[in-house]
Amino acid sequence: MKKDDKKKKDDIAQELKNSFMHNRKYSLAKDIYTATESDNYRSMAMVIRDRLIDGWILTQQRYHDENCKRVYYLSLEFLPGRLLGNNILNLDLEQESNRAMEELGLSLDVLCNQEKDPGLGNGGLGRLAACFMDSMATLGIPAMGYGIRYDYGIFKQKISEGYQVEVPDEWLKLGNPWEFERPEYTIKVRFYGMTVKRTDRDGKPYVEWVNARDVLAVAYDTPIPGFKNSIVNNLRLWSAGSTEEFDFEYFNDGDYIKACENKILSENISRVLYPSDSVYKGLELRLKQEYFFTSASIQDIIRRFKMHNDDFKSFPDKVAIQLNDTHPAVAIVEFMRILVDEEGLDWDAAWEITGRTFAYTNHTIMPEALESWPVSLFGKLLPRHMELIYEINMRFLKDVSKHYPHDLGRIGRMSLIEESGEKKIRMSHLCIVGSHSVNGVSGLHTDLLKQTLFKDFFDFYPEKFNSKTNGITPRRWLKKANPRLSRLITDTIGGSDWIRNLSELKKLVPFASDAAFIDAWRKVKTENKENLTRYIKNQNGLTVDPGSMFDVQVKRIHEYKRQMLFAFYLIAQYAKLKADPKAEIVPRTAIFAGKAAPGYVIAKTIIKFINNVADVINKDPDIKGKLKVVFLENYGVSLAERIFPASDLSEQISTAGKEASGTGNMKFMLNGAVTIGTWDGANIEIAEEVGPENIFIFGKRAEEASDMTAKGYDPKGYINKDPFLKEVFSLIQEEFFSQFEPGIFKVLYENLYRKDPYLICADFSEYLAAQEAVSGAYADTAGWMKKSILNTANSGKFSSDRTVSEYAKEIWGIS
Ligand code: F58
């Protein structure tokens, strides 16, 4: 290091220390004797927050002065992860912060772990939104995220006697140093009421929405810094409040409780995140949440637009709005309502502006996850929006029937209103009709959208459809989560450009055959595994061997993700070892983590099943040193950061055609884990990047799988053919894993033995063979390390910087 640089770093470390002491004393009124670890975390968070402010103000001023085109990312979910470490990293203050804390006798790591991980999302979709926020700031895209500031995020998962128990996540209890309340941007959102037709002075008819109930949306802003570029974007989350502290009418009548009711009901809107990851439930409060944050965001966006622009015609040149799935779909209607009812634009002009502004991302083709709101509920809550949807639909279907006269089947299928049974609004159709872009999140997923779910729409508007393969931010998922590997990479390829340009990792390819490098790579992996080993010991009281293969499946628990397939493999291995205790096997530690939706009985039973299987295997002395099974509780961003760097094998074994993309698969790859997976979602693209020798692919392909299900498939044929599979079913039926609670796994057994909707039995034999191939490959340590290195080296495509650049260029019109 040059002398000047060293001096600069010394000065910064000193400033950080001073600022830390100042904040601890004057913001928290604490000293060295009274400060808790949490106080020290908060003091350091304030130090770093202060360092974000100048960049934040300057960035926003610049966007304002340049009146540049802005991107708004509307998402009901954001999973940003802990911010202290990440913000230090993006501000390039890692060394100085570590030094400052050390000199104060503190550990930055310990402080960082004090932070509550904001769980404002369920899984992939929410985490993708957070990766995009990081990439948009890093690429200097004038972007803003909009969502809800839930008082309670996704529940905390405890495992008790093998069962999932949900505990409320009180993430705001000790305050949140990263957010800034902005009461001055409070926005009124209306619900209920009715519409009346009126004519203005010129005789022009218009509609008024009257007798509505008001709720207030209060803005909370969180700065989102780019990586080492002084740019700081904004994440604006809305919290609900009531218009009056009390309803005075009731208050005066002496009904105190009734007087508080309105306040309580209003505030409930942002109380809690719905913890369902792929089953849609038509609950009124959920629709209120969707409209609440959407309306507040659209009003805010229009207010900002009007500060610099007076003609709505230029709106699409100044604003791009990306809808993260259909949850904010009502934004399209809210925007039309404002343009037509409040701004007085005529329908055609408003509709054209709307279509050019909005873009929609789909994240699933699973029918049970598609949102469709009963017309009765929607019309009661949002009477004007219901009318507008009918108008949009009428005009749209007129267009369709011009192209396909007399094709009533097609018109019925494409309608925004589902007419069979209870009338419902198909939110995805609304999004497609009201947007200029519809994208899937991987190549296969987009193809399936075009060929199946949205086929009629693809026929009608082929130009709207496009694919944007997901990505992950290398800042959090490599630089921060895996500091050892990051250092090794930087030292090896001679620089840290890869953090901003992930394809630089390709430079590792020549080192994949270099013995010294292979050894260094193995050492890093082993140290990371030792770390996780300690965590497992701490959490589960279980000793695992860091020398064993860490075989990992971490994600939401869902039938289509097939945690049961992995569990079946482990049971088959167990049975094999019991039958032949001398059988040679490659020692493995199987690691599971993931939450089940509280109302999803099968998923919750799967968790109990895995834990019981783990108990039997881990306690059996015959199996010692050969197989261990671990279920880590409370999977989330923070736990994920510990797991990926320590993984050898990544389980990506969904039924082909069901996982839209997956992003965990990319995090494993980036950290040098090898994938065993089906030909599904982004696994396909991972295989293309890394080459067939460095990935283990098995199982039915999407088309075959859907054909089998359509034709009516019987798992029994497969069960009888495969002796291991047969043995697995016998063990479950004999209550081998439920001796003390007989009958608890009947629901799993019956479901898989009779229906097996996700083809676990059909894929089992091939999966077993693929696992055998994995064991063979792992036994050759240098060969495995080569695969591991090549996985990291070829993961450049999966940077969210690449994904976001594609959105910017091809959808948002931002260079
Ligand atoms: C996920 N969807 C996909 N939904 O399952 C995954 O393949 C993809 O990689 C990821 O999106 C990002 O594109 C997902 O996470 C949800 O969590 C929704 C939450 C709200 C209810 C409906 C599902």
Short mmCIF file of C-alpha atoms in Angstrom, two decimals, residues 211-565:
data_model
loop_
_atom_site.label_atom_id
_atom_site.label_comp_id
_atom_site.label_asym_id
_atom_site.label_seq_id
_atom_site.Cartn_x
_atom_site.Cartn_y
_atom_site.Cartn_z
CA ASN A 211 -68.23 7.86 0.47
CA ALA A 212 -64.91 6.06 0.48
CA ARG A 213 -63.00 5.32 3.69
CA ASP A 214 -59.52 6.81 3.95
CA VAL A 215 -56.34 5.16 5.09
CA LEU A 216 -53.01 6.94 5.29
CA ALA A 217 -49.83 5.60 3.77
CA VAL A 218 -46.77 6.88 5.61
CA ALA A 219 -43.46 6.67 3.75
CA TYR A 220 -40.32 5.10 5.25
CA ASP A 221 -37.18 5.42 3.16
CA THR A 222 -34.12 3.20 3.23
CA PRO A 223 -30.95 4.18 1.35
CA ILE A 224 -29.65 1.58 -1.11
CA PRO A 225 -26.00 2.25 -2.01
CA GLY A 226 -24.36 1.04 -5.19
CA PHE A 227 -21.00 -0.69 -5.02
CA LYS A 228 -18.20 1.87 -4.71
CA ASN A 229 -19.89 4.44 -6.93
CA SER A 230 -21.36 7.06 -4.54
CA ILE A 231 -24.82 6.37 -5.92
CA VAL A 232 -27.55 5.84 -3.35
CA ASN A 233 -31.04 4.90 -4.49
CA ASN A 234 -34.17 4.74 -2.38
CA LEU A 235 -36.40 1.95 -1.16
CA ARG A 236 -39.72 3.45 -0.06
CA LEU A 237 -41.91 1.24 2.12
CA TRP A 238 -45.41 2.29 3.16
CA SER A 239 -46.85 1.91 6.62
CA ALA A 240 -50.61 2.22 7.20
CA GLY A 241 -52.19 4.69 9.59
CA SER A 242 -55.64 6.10 10.12
CA THR A 243 -56.74 9.58 9.11
CA GLU A 244 -57.96 10.41 12.60
CA GLU A 245 -56.38 9.29 15.79
CA PHE A 246 -59.91 8.45 16.95
CA ASP A 247 -63.30 8.42 15.40
CA PHE A 248 -64.71 11.38 17.27
CA GLU A 249 -68.31 10.63 16.48
CA TYR A 250 -68.10 7.49 18.57
CA PHE A 251 -65.74 9.06 21.06
CA ASN A 252 -68.26 11.73 21.89
CA ASP A 253 -70.94 9.08 22.27
CA GLY A 254 -68.77 7.47 24.91
CA ASP A 255 -67.98 4.37 22.84
CA TYR A 256 -64.23 4.40 23.31
CA ILE A 257 -63.60 0.97 21.82
CA LYS A 258 -65.59 1.72 18.70
CA ALA A 259 -63.75 5.02 18.46
CA CYS A 260 -60.42 3.20 18.30
CA GLU A 261 -61.64 0.56 15.90
CA ASN A 262 -61.09 2.53 12.73
CA LYS A 263 -57.55 3.32 13.75
CA ILE A 264 -56.85 -0.31 14.52
CA LEU A 265 -58.43 -1.55 11.30
CA SER A 266 -56.45 0.91 9.20
CA GLU A 267 -53.17 0.05 10.85
CA ASN A 268 -53.79 -3.63 10.33
CA ILE A 269 -53.16 -3.23 6.62
CA SER A 270 -49.38 -3.16 7.03
CA ARG A 271 -49.30 -5.39 10.10
CA VAL A 272 -48.08 -8.67 8.66
CA LEU A 273 -46.70 -10.33 5.53
CA TYR A 274 -48.79 -13.22 4.21
CA PRO A 275 -46.59 -16.26 4.70
CA SER A 276 -47.66 -18.31 1.71
CA ASP A 277 -45.09 -18.93 -0.96
CA SER A 278 -47.11 -20.36 -3.78
CA VAL A 279 -50.70 -20.93 -2.87
CA TYR A 280 -52.93 -17.99 -3.56
CA LYS A 281 -55.60 -17.17 -0.98
CA GLY A 282 -58.30 -14.63 -1.77
CA LEU A 283 -58.36 -12.82 1.55
CA GLU A 284 -59.72 -9.31 1.80
CA LEU A 285 -56.81 -8.00 3.87
CA ARG A 286 -54.37 -9.22 1.23
CA LEU A 287 -56.23 -7.33 -1.50
CA LYS A 288 -56.20 -4.28 0.76
CA GLN A 289 -52.43 -4.59 1.10
CA GLU A 290 -52.03 -4.83 -2.66
CA TYR A 291 -54.14 -1.76 -3.36
CA PHE A 292 -52.76 0.16 -0.40
CA PHE A 293 -49.13 0.08 -1.46
CA THR A 294 -49.89 0.27 -5.13
CA SER A 295 -52.11 3.33 -4.89
CA ALA A 296 -49.68 5.14 -2.59
CA SER A 297 -46.81 4.36 -4.97
CA ILE A 298 -48.65 5.41 -8.13
CA GLN A 299 -49.76 8.69 -6.52
CA ASP A 300 -46.19 9.31 -5.38
CA ILE A 301 -44.80 8.57 -8.85
CA ILE A 302 -47.29 10.91 -10.50
CA ARG A 303 -46.55 13.65 -7.96
CA ARG A 304 -42.84 13.37 -8.77
CA PHE A 305 -43.48 13.34 -12.52
CA LYS A 306 -45.58 16.47 -12.29
CA MET A 307 -42.80 18.38 -10.56
CA HIS A 308 -40.95 18.56 -13.89
CA ASN A 309 -43.39 17.65 -16.60
CA ASP A 310 -46.77 18.95 -17.55
CA ASP A 311 -47.82 16.68 -20.37
CA PHE A 312 -48.77 13.11 -19.58
CA LYS A 313 -47.86 12.15 -23.14
CA SER A 314 -44.22 12.16 -22.05
CA PHE A 315 -44.91 9.92 -19.06
CA PRO A 316 -43.50 6.74 -20.66
CA ASP A 317 -40.34 8.65 -21.58
CA LYS A 318 -39.83 9.55 -17.94
CA VAL A 319 -41.21 6.56 -16.08
CA ALA A 320 -40.96 2.77 -16.32
CA ILE A 321 -42.92 0.70 -13.81
CA GLN A 322 -41.98 -2.95 -13.32
CA LEU A 323 -44.60 -5.15 -11.64
CA ASN A 324 -43.03 -7.94 -9.59
CA ASP A 325 -45.63 -10.58 -10.36
CA THR A 326 -49.34 -9.75 -10.26
CA HIS A 327 -49.39 -8.56 -6.62
CA PRO A 328 -49.22 -4.90 -7.73
CA ALA A 329 -51.42 -5.49 -10.82
CA VAL A 330 -54.08 -3.09 -9.64
CA ALA A 331 -51.49 -0.33 -10.28
CA ILE A 332 -52.53 -0.46 -13.92
CA VAL A 333 -56.13 0.33 -13.01
CA GLU A 334 -55.20 2.90 -10.39
CA PHE A 335 -53.07 4.70 -12.98
CA MET A 336 -55.96 4.68 -15.47
CA ARG A 337 -58.33 5.95 -12.77
CA ILE A 338 -56.10 8.91 -12.02
CA LEU A 339 -55.49 9.76 -15.67
CA VAL A 340 -59.14 9.49 -16.68
CA ASP A 341 -61.08 10.54 -13.56
CA GLU A 342 -58.69 13.03 -12.01
CA GLU A 343 -56.49 14.32 -14.83
CA GLY A 344 -59.27 14.33 -17.41
CA LEU A 345 -57.43 12.44 -20.17
CA ASP A 346 -59.54 10.63 -22.70
CA TRP A 347 -59.57 6.86 -22.53
CA ASP A 348 -57.46 6.08 -25.60
CA ALA A 349 -54.70 8.51 -24.69
CA ALA A 350 -54.63 7.22 -21.09
CA TRP A 351 -54.57 3.60 -22.19
CA GLU A 352 -51.70 4.19 -24.59
CA ILE A 353 -49.62 5.86 -21.88
CA THR A 354 -50.42 3.05 -19.47
CA GLY A 355 -49.35 0.31 -21.86
CA ARG A 356 -46.07 2.04 -22.62
CA THR A 357 -45.30 2.56 -18.93
CA PHE A 358 -45.97 -0.81 -17.34
CA ALA A 359 -44.09 -4.09 -17.64
CA TYR A 360 -44.90 -7.37 -15.91
CA THR A 361 -42.72 -10.21 -14.64
CA ASN A 362 -44.26 -13.61 -14.06
CA HIS A 363 -42.64 -15.91 -11.47
CA THR A 364 -44.69 -19.07 -11.64
CA ILE A 365 -46.84 -21.22 -13.87
CA MET A 366 -48.31 -23.18 -10.96
CA PRO A 367 -52.06 -22.67 -11.31
CA GLU A 368 -52.67 -22.53 -7.55
CA ALA A 369 -50.37 -19.51 -7.27
CA LEU A 370 -52.15 -17.40 -9.89
CA GLU A 371 -54.11 -14.55 -8.42
CA SER A 372 -57.76 -14.17 -9.27
CA TRP A 373 -59.95 -11.95 -7.11
CA PRO A 374 -63.67 -12.59 -6.75
CA VAL A 375 -65.55 -9.80 -8.52
CA SER A 376 -67.85 -9.47 -5.49
CA LEU A 377 -64.98 -8.79 -3.08
CA PHE A 378 -63.07 -6.58 -5.48
CA GLY A 379 -66.14 -4.55 -6.43
CA LYS A 380 -67.02 -3.92 -2.79
CA LEU A 381 -63.51 -2.77 -1.85
CA LEU A 382 -62.71 -0.87 -5.06
CA PRO A 383 -65.97 -0.06 -6.85
CA ARG A 384 -64.46 2.36 -9.36
CA HIS A 385 -61.62 0.02 -10.23
CA MET A 386 -64.11 -2.75 -10.90
CA GLU A 387 -65.88 -0.57 -13.45
CA LEU A 388 -62.58 0.31 -15.09
CA ILE A 389 -61.62 -3.35 -15.34
CA TYR A 390 -64.91 -4.08 -17.10
CA GLU A 391 -64.21 -1.24 -19.51
CA ILE A 392 -60.65 -2.44 -20.18
CA ASN A 393 -61.97 -5.95 -20.73
CA MET A 394 -64.76 -4.87 -23.05
CA ARG A 395 -62.36 -2.94 -25.28
CA PHE A 396 -59.77 -5.70 -25.18
CA LEU A 397 -62.21 -8.47 -26.07
CA LYS A 398 -63.52 -6.36 -28.93
CA ASP A 399 -59.98 -6.29 -30.30
CA VAL A 400 -59.56 -10.01 -29.82
CA SER A 401 -62.82 -10.79 -31.58
CA LYS A 402 -61.73 -8.64 -34.53
CA HIS A 403 -58.75 -10.95 -34.95
CA TYR A 404 -60.56 -14.15 -34.13
CA PRO A 405 -64.17 -13.61 -35.12
CA HIS A 406 -66.49 -16.32 -33.82
CA ASP A 407 -63.74 -17.97 -31.71
CA LEU A 408 -65.77 -17.79 -28.51
CA GLY A 409 -63.60 -20.35 -26.76
CA ARG A 410 -60.53 -18.18 -27.18
CA ILE A 411 -62.37 -15.03 -26.17
CA GLY A 412 -63.58 -16.73 -22.99
CA ARG A 413 -60.10 -18.00 -22.20
CA MET A 414 -58.52 -14.57 -22.70
CA SER A 415 -61.13 -12.53 -20.85
CA LEU A 416 -59.98 -10.66 -17.74
CA ILE A 417 -63.00 -12.19 -16.04
CA GLU A 418 -63.25 -15.88 -15.31
CA GLU A 419 -66.92 -16.69 -15.76
CA SER A 420 -67.19 -20.34 -14.75
CA GLY A 421 -68.35 -20.61 -11.16
CA GLU A 422 -67.88 -17.53 -9.01
CA LYS A 423 -66.86 -14.60 -11.22
CA LYS A 424 -63.20 -13.71 -10.73
CA ILE A 425 -60.68 -11.23 -12.11
CA ARG A 426 -57.62 -12.87 -13.63
CA MET A 427 -54.86 -10.58 -12.50
CA SER A 428 -52.24 -11.97 -14.87
CA HIS A 429 -54.46 -11.19 -17.86
CA LEU A 430 -54.85 -7.64 -16.60
CA CYS A 431 -51.05 -7.36 -16.40
CA ILE A 432 -50.50 -8.70 -19.91
CA VAL A 433 -53.12 -6.46 -21.46
CA GLY A 434 -51.94 -3.35 -19.61
CA SER A 435 -48.18 -3.78 -20.17
CA HIS A 436 -45.83 -3.57 -23.13
CA SER A 437 -43.60 -6.33 -21.76
CA VAL A 438 -44.27 -9.72 -20.22
CA ASN A 439 -41.25 -11.66 -19.09
CA GLY A 440 -40.48 -15.04 -17.63
CA VAL A 441 -37.47 -15.54 -15.36
CA SER A 442 -35.54 -18.21 -17.27
CA GLY A 443 -35.46 -19.49 -20.83
CA LEU A 444 -37.52 -22.60 -20.12
CA HIS A 445 -40.02 -20.72 -17.98
CA THR A 446 -40.57 -18.14 -20.71
CA ASP A 447 -41.03 -20.88 -23.32
CA LEU A 448 -43.60 -22.56 -21.10
CA LEU A 449 -45.45 -19.27 -20.63
CA LYS A 450 -45.61 -18.87 -24.39
CA GLN A 451 -46.61 -22.45 -25.09
CA THR A 452 -49.01 -23.14 -22.24
CA LEU A 453 -50.22 -20.65 -19.62
CA PHE A 454 -50.25 -17.55 -21.85
CA LYS A 455 -50.39 -19.22 -25.26
CA ASP A 456 -53.45 -17.27 -26.43
CA PHE A 457 -51.76 -14.03 -25.43
CA PHE A 458 -48.52 -15.00 -27.13
CA ASP A 459 -50.47 -15.65 -30.33
CA PHE A 460 -52.09 -12.24 -29.98
CA TYR A 461 -49.16 -10.13 -28.80
CA PRO A 462 -45.94 -12.03 -29.61
CA GLU A 463 -43.89 -8.84 -29.40
CA LYS A 464 -44.67 -8.38 -25.70
CA PHE A 465 -43.04 -11.62 -24.59
CA ASN A 466 -39.41 -11.85 -23.57
CA SER A 467 -37.13 -13.76 -21.24
CA LYS A 468 -34.95 -12.37 -18.48
CA THR A 469 -33.01 -15.06 -16.70
CA ASN A 470 -32.74 -14.19 -13.00
CA GLY A 471 -29.49 -13.27 -11.33
CA ILE A 472 -28.00 -12.67 -7.89
CA THR A 473 -25.78 -9.91 -6.59
CA PRO A 474 -22.12 -10.97 -6.34
CA ARG A 475 -21.62 -8.37 -3.62
CA ARG A 476 -23.73 -10.13 -1.01
CA TRP A 477 -23.46 -13.67 -2.32
CA LEU A 478 -19.72 -13.92 -2.85
CA LYS A 479 -17.79 -10.91 -1.62
CA LYS A 480 -19.66 -10.63 1.67
CA ALA A 481 -20.82 -14.20 2.30
CA ASN A 482 -17.51 -15.84 1.37
CA PRO A 483 -14.61 -13.54 2.23
CA ARG A 484 -12.03 -16.34 2.07
CA LEU A 485 -12.95 -17.37 -1.43
CA SER A 486 -13.20 -13.74 -2.50
CA ARG A 487 -9.63 -13.09 -1.36
CA LEU A 488 -8.36 -16.18 -3.11
CA ILE A 489 -10.09 -15.17 -6.34
CA THR A 490 -8.82 -11.60 -6.18
CA ASP A 491 -5.27 -12.75 -5.47
CA THR A 492 -5.38 -15.33 -8.25
CA ILE A 493 -6.82 -13.34 -11.12
CA GLY A 494 -5.05 -10.18 -10.06
CA GLY A 495 -7.77 -7.80 -9.07
CA SER A 496 -11.28 -7.41 -7.80
CA ASP A 497 -13.00 -6.28 -11.01
CA TRP A 498 -15.08 -9.45 -10.82
CA ILE A 499 -17.19 -7.83 -8.09
CA ARG A 500 -18.58 -5.44 -10.67
CA ASN A 501 -18.06 -7.59 -13.76
CA LEU A 502 -18.70 -11.17 -12.82
CA SER A 503 -17.61 -12.66 -16.16
CA GLU A 504 -14.07 -11.85 -15.00
CA LEU A 505 -14.37 -15.09 -13.02
CA LYS A 506 -13.68 -16.86 -16.32
CA LYS A 507 -10.05 -16.03 -15.63
CA LEU A 508 -10.12 -18.82 -13.04
CA VAL A 509 -10.54 -21.47 -15.75
CA PRO A 510 -6.82 -22.00 -16.40
CA PHE A 511 -6.26 -22.46 -12.67
CA ALA A 512 -8.71 -25.35 -12.47
CA SER A 513 -5.87 -27.73 -13.31
CA ASP A 514 -3.21 -26.03 -11.20
CA ALA A 515 -2.35 -28.27 -8.23
CA ALA A 516 -1.38 -25.43 -5.89
CA PHE A 517 -4.54 -23.49 -6.67
CA ILE A 518 -6.70 -26.60 -6.29
CA ASP A 519 -5.19 -27.07 -2.88
CA ALA A 520 -5.85 -23.47 -1.87
CA TRP A 521 -9.43 -23.79 -3.13
CA ARG A 522 -9.94 -26.96 -1.09
CA LYS A 523 -8.56 -25.26 2.01
CA VAL A 524 -11.05 -22.41 1.70
CA LYS A 525 -13.93 -24.82 1.25
CA THR A 526 -12.81 -26.83 4.26
CA GLU A 527 -12.55 -23.74 6.46
CA ASN A 528 -16.02 -22.67 5.41
CA LYS A 529 -17.31 -26.16 6.21
CA GLU A 530 -15.64 -26.01 9.61
CA ASN A 531 -17.48 -22.77 10.26
CA LEU A 532 -20.81 -24.33 9.40
CA THR A 533 -19.90 -27.39 11.46
CA ARG A 534 -19.55 -25.16 14.51
CA TYR A 535 -22.87 -23.51 13.77
CA ILE A 536 -24.58 -26.91 13.46
CA LYS A 537 -23.05 -27.99 16.78
CA ASN A 538 -24.28 -24.81 18.40
CA GLN A 539 -27.77 -24.91 16.95
CA ASN A 540 -28.59 -28.61 16.81
CA GLY A 541 -26.08 -30.07 19.25
CA LEU A 542 -24.94 -32.35 16.46
CA THR A 543 -21.35 -33.17 15.54
CA VAL A 544 -20.81 -33.44 11.82
CA ASP A 545 -17.60 -34.14 9.95
CA PRO A 546 -16.32 -31.27 7.80
CA GLY A 547 -14.46 -33.89 5.81
CA SER A 548 -17.76 -35.41 4.65
CA MET A 549 -19.57 -34.17 1.55
CA PHE A 550 -21.97 -31.35 2.47
CA ASP A 551 -25.03 -32.17 0.41
CA VAL A 552 -27.52 -29.32 0.75
CA GLN A 553 -31.13 -28.51 -0.04
CA VAL A 554 -32.24 -25.12 1.28
CA LYS A 555 -35.40 -23.40 0.02
CA ARG A 556 -39.10 -23.13 0.90
CA ILE A 557 -40.60 -26.50 1.69
CA HIS A 558 -42.92 -27.40 -1.14
CA GLU A 559 -44.03 -30.61 -2.79
CA TYR A 560 -42.83 -29.48 -6.21
CA LYS A 561 -39.33 -28.76 -4.89
CA ARG A 562 -39.24 -32.40 -3.80
CA GLN A 563 -37.47 -32.40 -0.44
CA MET A 564 -39.03 -35.90 -0.18
CA LEU A 565 -36.95 -37.12 -3.11
#
